[in-house]
């Protein structure tokens, strides 16, 4: 026991004895932190998070009660005459399609899908084939605003067109987020590199490697920046006693609580 305690302070001594190592550690930490901020910023500004099917209706009801107008962005890349992006049956002229709808909530974009079909029969068939849990509308997509104005009269509908080649998706606490492809790729690279740095880098602050492992692995969107900010890589917020670290079980428990709380918040 005394041996472990005697060895721990050497972490700080090593940082002072070889300043070039300290420079490398901080350079890597700041590089990863900057890349994380860029990717997360793109998620907040341009990304949209998946919402449960009834979230839009609830939003319309709340805005109607408060006297606010609701702005919706509706995916309209479809051309019924060409059958583009539609499940089209030339024999009987029936069709169905999934139309994505976006809106802002607490400053963040959210999205959900509507299944639009030419008939109830076609809607049921398409719903079974997709396992689609979302709302169903029978009629042309142009009839969607009519559905919404029954709940919220002060509604503004604006068209938008998806560019599948420049978007990607990431899952954050069981909620799917559509983000720019470069942001999804950058976030993945940052997560993998941070995990590798945790393994091969210097002894971290505040938690043991196992403690930080559970936070980075189990609560990545929160654990990754926490490790970079408070784990010693960036040099920010040094603890009073660098030798004192919480165990792996502490990190595991905190990751479970963080992931559970964030999941409830994002999927509310």
Coordinates of C-alpha atoms in Angstrom, one line a residue:
X1 CA 0.0 0.0 0.0
X2 CA 2.8 2.4 0.9
X3 CA 4.5 1.6 -2.4
X4 CA 1.4 2.7 -4.4
X5 CA 1.1 5.9 -2.5
X6 CA 4.8 6.7 -3.0
X7 CA 4.6 6.1 -6.7
X8 CA 1.5 8.2 -7.4
X9 CA 3.1 11.7 -6.9
X10 CA 5.7 10.8 -9.6
X11 CA 3.0 11.6 -12.1
X12 CA 3.3 15.3 -11.4
X13 CA 7.1 15.1 -11.0
X14 CA 7.4 13.5 -14.5
X15 CA 5.3 16.2 -16.0
X16 CA 7.7 18.8 -14.6
X17 CA 10.9 16.9 -15.4
X18 CA 10.1 16.4 -19.1
X19 CA 8.3 19.5 -20.3
X20 CA 8.3 18.3 -23.9
X21 CA 6.2 15.4 -22.9
X22 CA 3.8 17.7 -21.2
X23 CA 3.6 19.8 -24.4
X24 CA 2.8 16.6 -26.5
X25 CA 0.1 15.6 -23.9
X26 CA -1.5 19.0 -24.0
X27 CA -1.3 19.3 -27.8
X28 CA -3.1 16.0 -28.3
X29 CA -5.7 17.0 -25.6
X30 CA -6.4 20.4 -27.2
X31 CA -6.5 18.9 -30.7
X32 CA -9.1 16.3 -29.6
X33 CA -11.1 18.9 -27.7
X34 CA -11.2 21.2 -30.7
X35 CA -12.3 18.5 -33.0
X36 CA -15.0 17.4 -30.5
X37 CA -16.3 21.0 -30.2
X38 CA -16.5 21.3 -34.0
X39 CA -18.4 18.1 -34.5
X40 CA -20.7 18.7 -31.5
X41 CA -21.3 22.3 -32.7
X42 CA -22.4 21.0 -36.1
X43 CA -24.7 18.6 -34.3
X44 CA -26.4 21.4 -32.4
X45 CA -26.6 23.9 -35.3
X46 CA -27.3 21.6 -38.3
X47 CA -28.2 18.2 -36.8
X48 CA -31.7 17.0 -35.9
X49 CA -32.6 14.5 -33.2
X50 CA -35.2 11.8 -33.6
X51 CA -38.4 12.3 -31.6
X52 CA -41.2 9.9 -30.6
X53 CA -44.2 9.9 -32.9
X54 CA -46.4 12.0 -30.6
X55 CA -43.8 14.7 -30.0
X56 CA -44.8 16.9 -32.9
X57 CA -48.5 16.8 -31.9
X58 CA -47.5 17.7 -28.3
X59 CA -45.4 20.6 -29.7
X60 CA -48.4 21.9 -31.8
X61 CA -50.7 21.7 -28.8
X62 CA -48.3 23.6 -26.5
X63 CA -47.7 26.3 -29.1
X64 CA -51.4 26.7 -29.8
X65 CA -52.0 27.1 -26.0
X66 CA -49.3 29.7 -25.8
X67 CA -50.4 31.6 -28.9
X68 CA -47.1 30.9 -30.7
X69 CA -46.7 30.0 -34.4
X70 CA -45.1 26.7 -35.3
X71 CA -42.6 26.5 -38.1
X72 CA -42.2 23.0 -39.7
X73 CA -39.7 22.0 -42.4
X74 CA -41.2 19.2 -44.6
X75 CA -39.1 16.9 -46.8
X76 CA -40.4 17.3 -50.3
X77 CA -38.0 15.6 -52.8
X78 CA -40.8 13.6 -54.2
X79 CA -42.4 13.7 -57.6
X80 CA -45.5 11.6 -57.8
X81 CA -45.5 11.5 -61.6
X82 CA -42.0 9.9 -61.7
X83 CA -42.5 7.8 -58.5
X84 CA -39.2 9.2 -57.2
X85 CA -38.5 7.9 -53.7
X86 CA -42.0 6.4 -53.5
X87 CA -43.1 2.8 -53.2
X88 CA -45.0 2.9 -56.5
X89 CA -47.2 0.2 -58.1
X90 CA -47.8 1.1 -61.7
X91 CA -50.5 -1.6 -62.0
X92 CA -53.1 0.0 -59.8
X93 CA -51.5 3.4 -59.4
X94 CA -51.1 3.1 -55.6
X95 CA -48.2 4.6 -53.8
X96 CA -46.8 5.3 -50.4
X97 CA -43.8 7.3 -49.0
X98 CA -42.1 8.3 -45.8
X99 CA -42.0 12.1 -45.3
X100 CA -39.7 13.5 -42.8
X101 CA -40.8 16.6 -40.8
X102 CA -38.5 18.8 -38.7
X103 CA -39.1 21.5 -36.1
X104 CA -37.2 23.4 -33.4
X105 CA -37.5 22.6 -29.8
X106 CA -35.4 24.3 -27.1
X107 CA -33.2 25.6 -29.9
X108 CA -32.5 22.1 -31.3
X109 CA -33.9 20.6 -34.4
X110 CA -36.1 17.4 -34.0
X111 CA -37.4 15.2 -36.7
X112 CA -40.1 12.5 -37.1
X113 CA -41.6 10.6 -40.0
X114 CA -45.0 10.5 -41.5
X115 CA -46.2 7.6 -43.6
X116 CA -48.3 9.0 -46.5
X117 CA -50.2 6.6 -48.7
X118 CA -52.8 6.6 -51.4
X119 CA -55.1 4.3 -49.5
X120 CA -55.6 2.6 -46.1
X121 CA -54.6 -0.8 -47.7
X122 CA -51.4 0.6 -49.1
X123 CA -50.6 2.3 -45.8
X124 CA -51.0 -0.9 -43.9
X125 CA -48.9 -2.9 -46.4
X126 CA -46.1 -0.3 -46.3
X127 CA -46.3 0.0 -42.5
X128 CA -45.9 -3.7 -42.1
X129 CA -42.9 -3.9 -44.5
X130 CA -41.1 -1.0 -42.8
X131 CA -42.2 -1.7 -39.2
X132 CA -43.0 2.0 -39.2
X133 CA -44.4 3.2 -35.8
X134 CA -45.1 6.7 -36.9
X135 CA -48.4 8.5 -37.8
X136 CA -50.2 7.6 -41.1
X137 CA -51.9 10.0 -43.4
X138 CA -53.9 8.9 -46.4
X139 CA -53.7 11.3 -49.3
X140 CA -51.2 13.5 -51.0
X141 CA -48.3 15.0 -48.9
X142 CA -49.9 18.4 -49.7
X143 CA -52.6 17.3 -47.3
X144 CA -50.2 17.1 -44.3
X145 CA -50.6 20.8 -43.4
X146 CA -54.3 20.3 -43.2
X147 CA -53.7 17.6 -40.6
X148 CA -51.5 19.9 -38.5
X149 CA -53.7 23.0 -38.8
X150 CA -56.5 21.1 -37.1
X151 CA -54.3 21.3 -34.0
X152 CA -52.4 24.5 -34.6
X153 CA -53.9 27.1 -36.8
X154 CA -50.8 29.4 -36.8
X155 CA -48.6 27.1 -38.6
X156 CA -45.8 27.9 -41.1
X157 CA -44.7 25.0 -43.4
X158 CA -41.5 25.4 -45.4
X159 CA -40.1 22.8 -47.8
X160 CA -36.6 21.4 -47.6
X161 CA -34.8 18.7 -49.5
X162 CA -32.4 16.2 -48.0
X163 CA -29.0 15.6 -49.5
X164 CA -28.2 12.0 -48.6
X165 CA -24.7 12.3 -49.9
X166 CA -23.7 14.9 -47.3
X167 CA -25.5 13.7 -44.2
X168 CA -24.9 10.9 -41.8
X169 CA -26.5 9.6 -38.6
X170 CA -25.2 8.9 -35.2
X171 CA -26.9 7.3 -32.2
X172 CA -26.6 9.3 -28.9
X173 CA -28.2 7.7 -25.8
X174 CA -30.6 5.7 -27.9
X175 CA -31.7 8.7 -30.0
X176 CA -30.8 9.0 -33.7
X177 CA -29.3 12.3 -34.8
X178 CA -29.0 13.3 -38.5
X179 CA -25.8 15.3 -38.8
X180 CA -23.5 16.5 -41.6
X181 CA -21.3 13.5 -42.7
X182 CA -18.1 15.3 -41.8
X183 CA -19.4 15.9 -38.3
X184 CA -20.3 12.2 -37.9
X185 CA -16.9 11.1 -39.1
X186 CA -15.1 13.6 -37.0
X187 CA -17.0 12.6 -33.9
X188 CA -16.2 8.9 -34.5
X189 CA -12.5 9.6 -35.0
X190 CA -12.4 11.7 -31.8
X191 CA -14.1 9.0 -29.8
X192 CA -11.7 6.2 -31.0
X193 CA -8.6 8.4 -30.6
X194 CA -9.7 9.5 -27.1
X195 CA -10.1 5.9 -26.1
X196 CA -6.6 5.0 -27.5
X197 CA -5.1 8.0 -25.7
X198 CA -6.7 6.9 -22.5
X199 CA -5.0 3.6 -22.9
X200 CA -1.5 4.7 -23.9
X201 CA -1.3 8.3 -22.6
X202 CA -0.2 9.4 -19.1
X203 CA -2.0 8.5 -15.9
X204 CA -5.2 10.5 -15.9
X205 CA -6.5 12.7 -13.1
X206 CA -9.5 12.2 -10.9
X207 CA -10.4 8.7 -12.1
X208 CA -8.3 5.6 -12.8
X209 CA -8.0 4.4 -16.4
X210 CA -10.9 2.0 -15.7
X211 CA -13.0 4.8 -14.3
X212 CA -12.5 6.9 -17.3
X213 CA -13.0 3.9 -19.6
X214 CA -16.5 3.4 -18.4
X215 CA -17.3 7.1 -18.8
X216 CA -15.8 7.3 -22.3
X217 CA -17.3 4.0 -23.4
X218 CA -20.7 4.2 -21.6
X219 CA -21.4 8.0 -21.8
X220 CA -19.3 9.0 -24.8
X221 CA -20.9 12.4 -25.7
X222 CA -20.5 13.4 -22.0
X223 CA -17.5 11.2 -21.1
X224 CA -15.2 12.2 -23.9
X225 CA -15.2 16.0 -23.3
X226 CA -15.1 15.3 -19.5
X227 CA -12.0 13.2 -19.9
X228 CA -10.3 15.8 -22.1
X229 CA -11.2 18.7 -19.8
X230 CA -10.8 17.1 -16.4
X231 CA -8.6 14.1 -17.0
X232 CA -5.4 16.0 -17.4
X233 CA -4.9 15.9 -21.2
X234 CA -5.7 19.5 -21.7
X235 CA -4.0 20.6 -18.5
X236 CA -7.2 22.5 -17.5
X237 CA -8.7 22.3 -14.0
X238 CA -5.9 20.5 -12.2
X239 CA -7.0 18.7 -9.0
X240 CA -5.5 19.7 -5.6
X241 CA -4.2 16.1 -5.2
X242 CA -3.3 14.5 -8.6
X243 CA -2.5 11.2 -6.8
X244 CA -6.1 10.8 -5.6
X245 CA -8.3 9.0 -8.1
X246 CA -11.7 7.4 -7.9
X247 CA -12.1 3.7 -8.8
X248 CA -13.4 2.0 -11.9
X249 CA -16.6 1.2 -10.1
X250 CA -17.2 4.9 -9.4
X251 CA -16.7 5.6 -13.1
X252 CA -19.1 2.8 -14.0
X253 CA -21.8 4.0 -11.7
X254 CA -21.5 7.6 -12.9
X255 CA -21.6 6.5 -16.6
X256 CA -24.9 4.5 -15.9
X257 CA -26.5 7.5 -14.2
X258 CA -25.3 9.9 -16.9
X259 CA -26.5 7.7 -19.8
X260 CA -29.9 7.0 -18.1
X261 CA -30.5 10.7 -17.4
X262 CA -29.4 11.9 -20.8
X263 CA -31.5 9.2 -22.5
X264 CA -34.6 10.3 -20.6
X265 CA -34.0 14.0 -21.6
X266 CA -33.3 13.3 -25.3
X267 CA -36.2 10.9 -25.7
X268 CA -38.7 12.9 -23.8

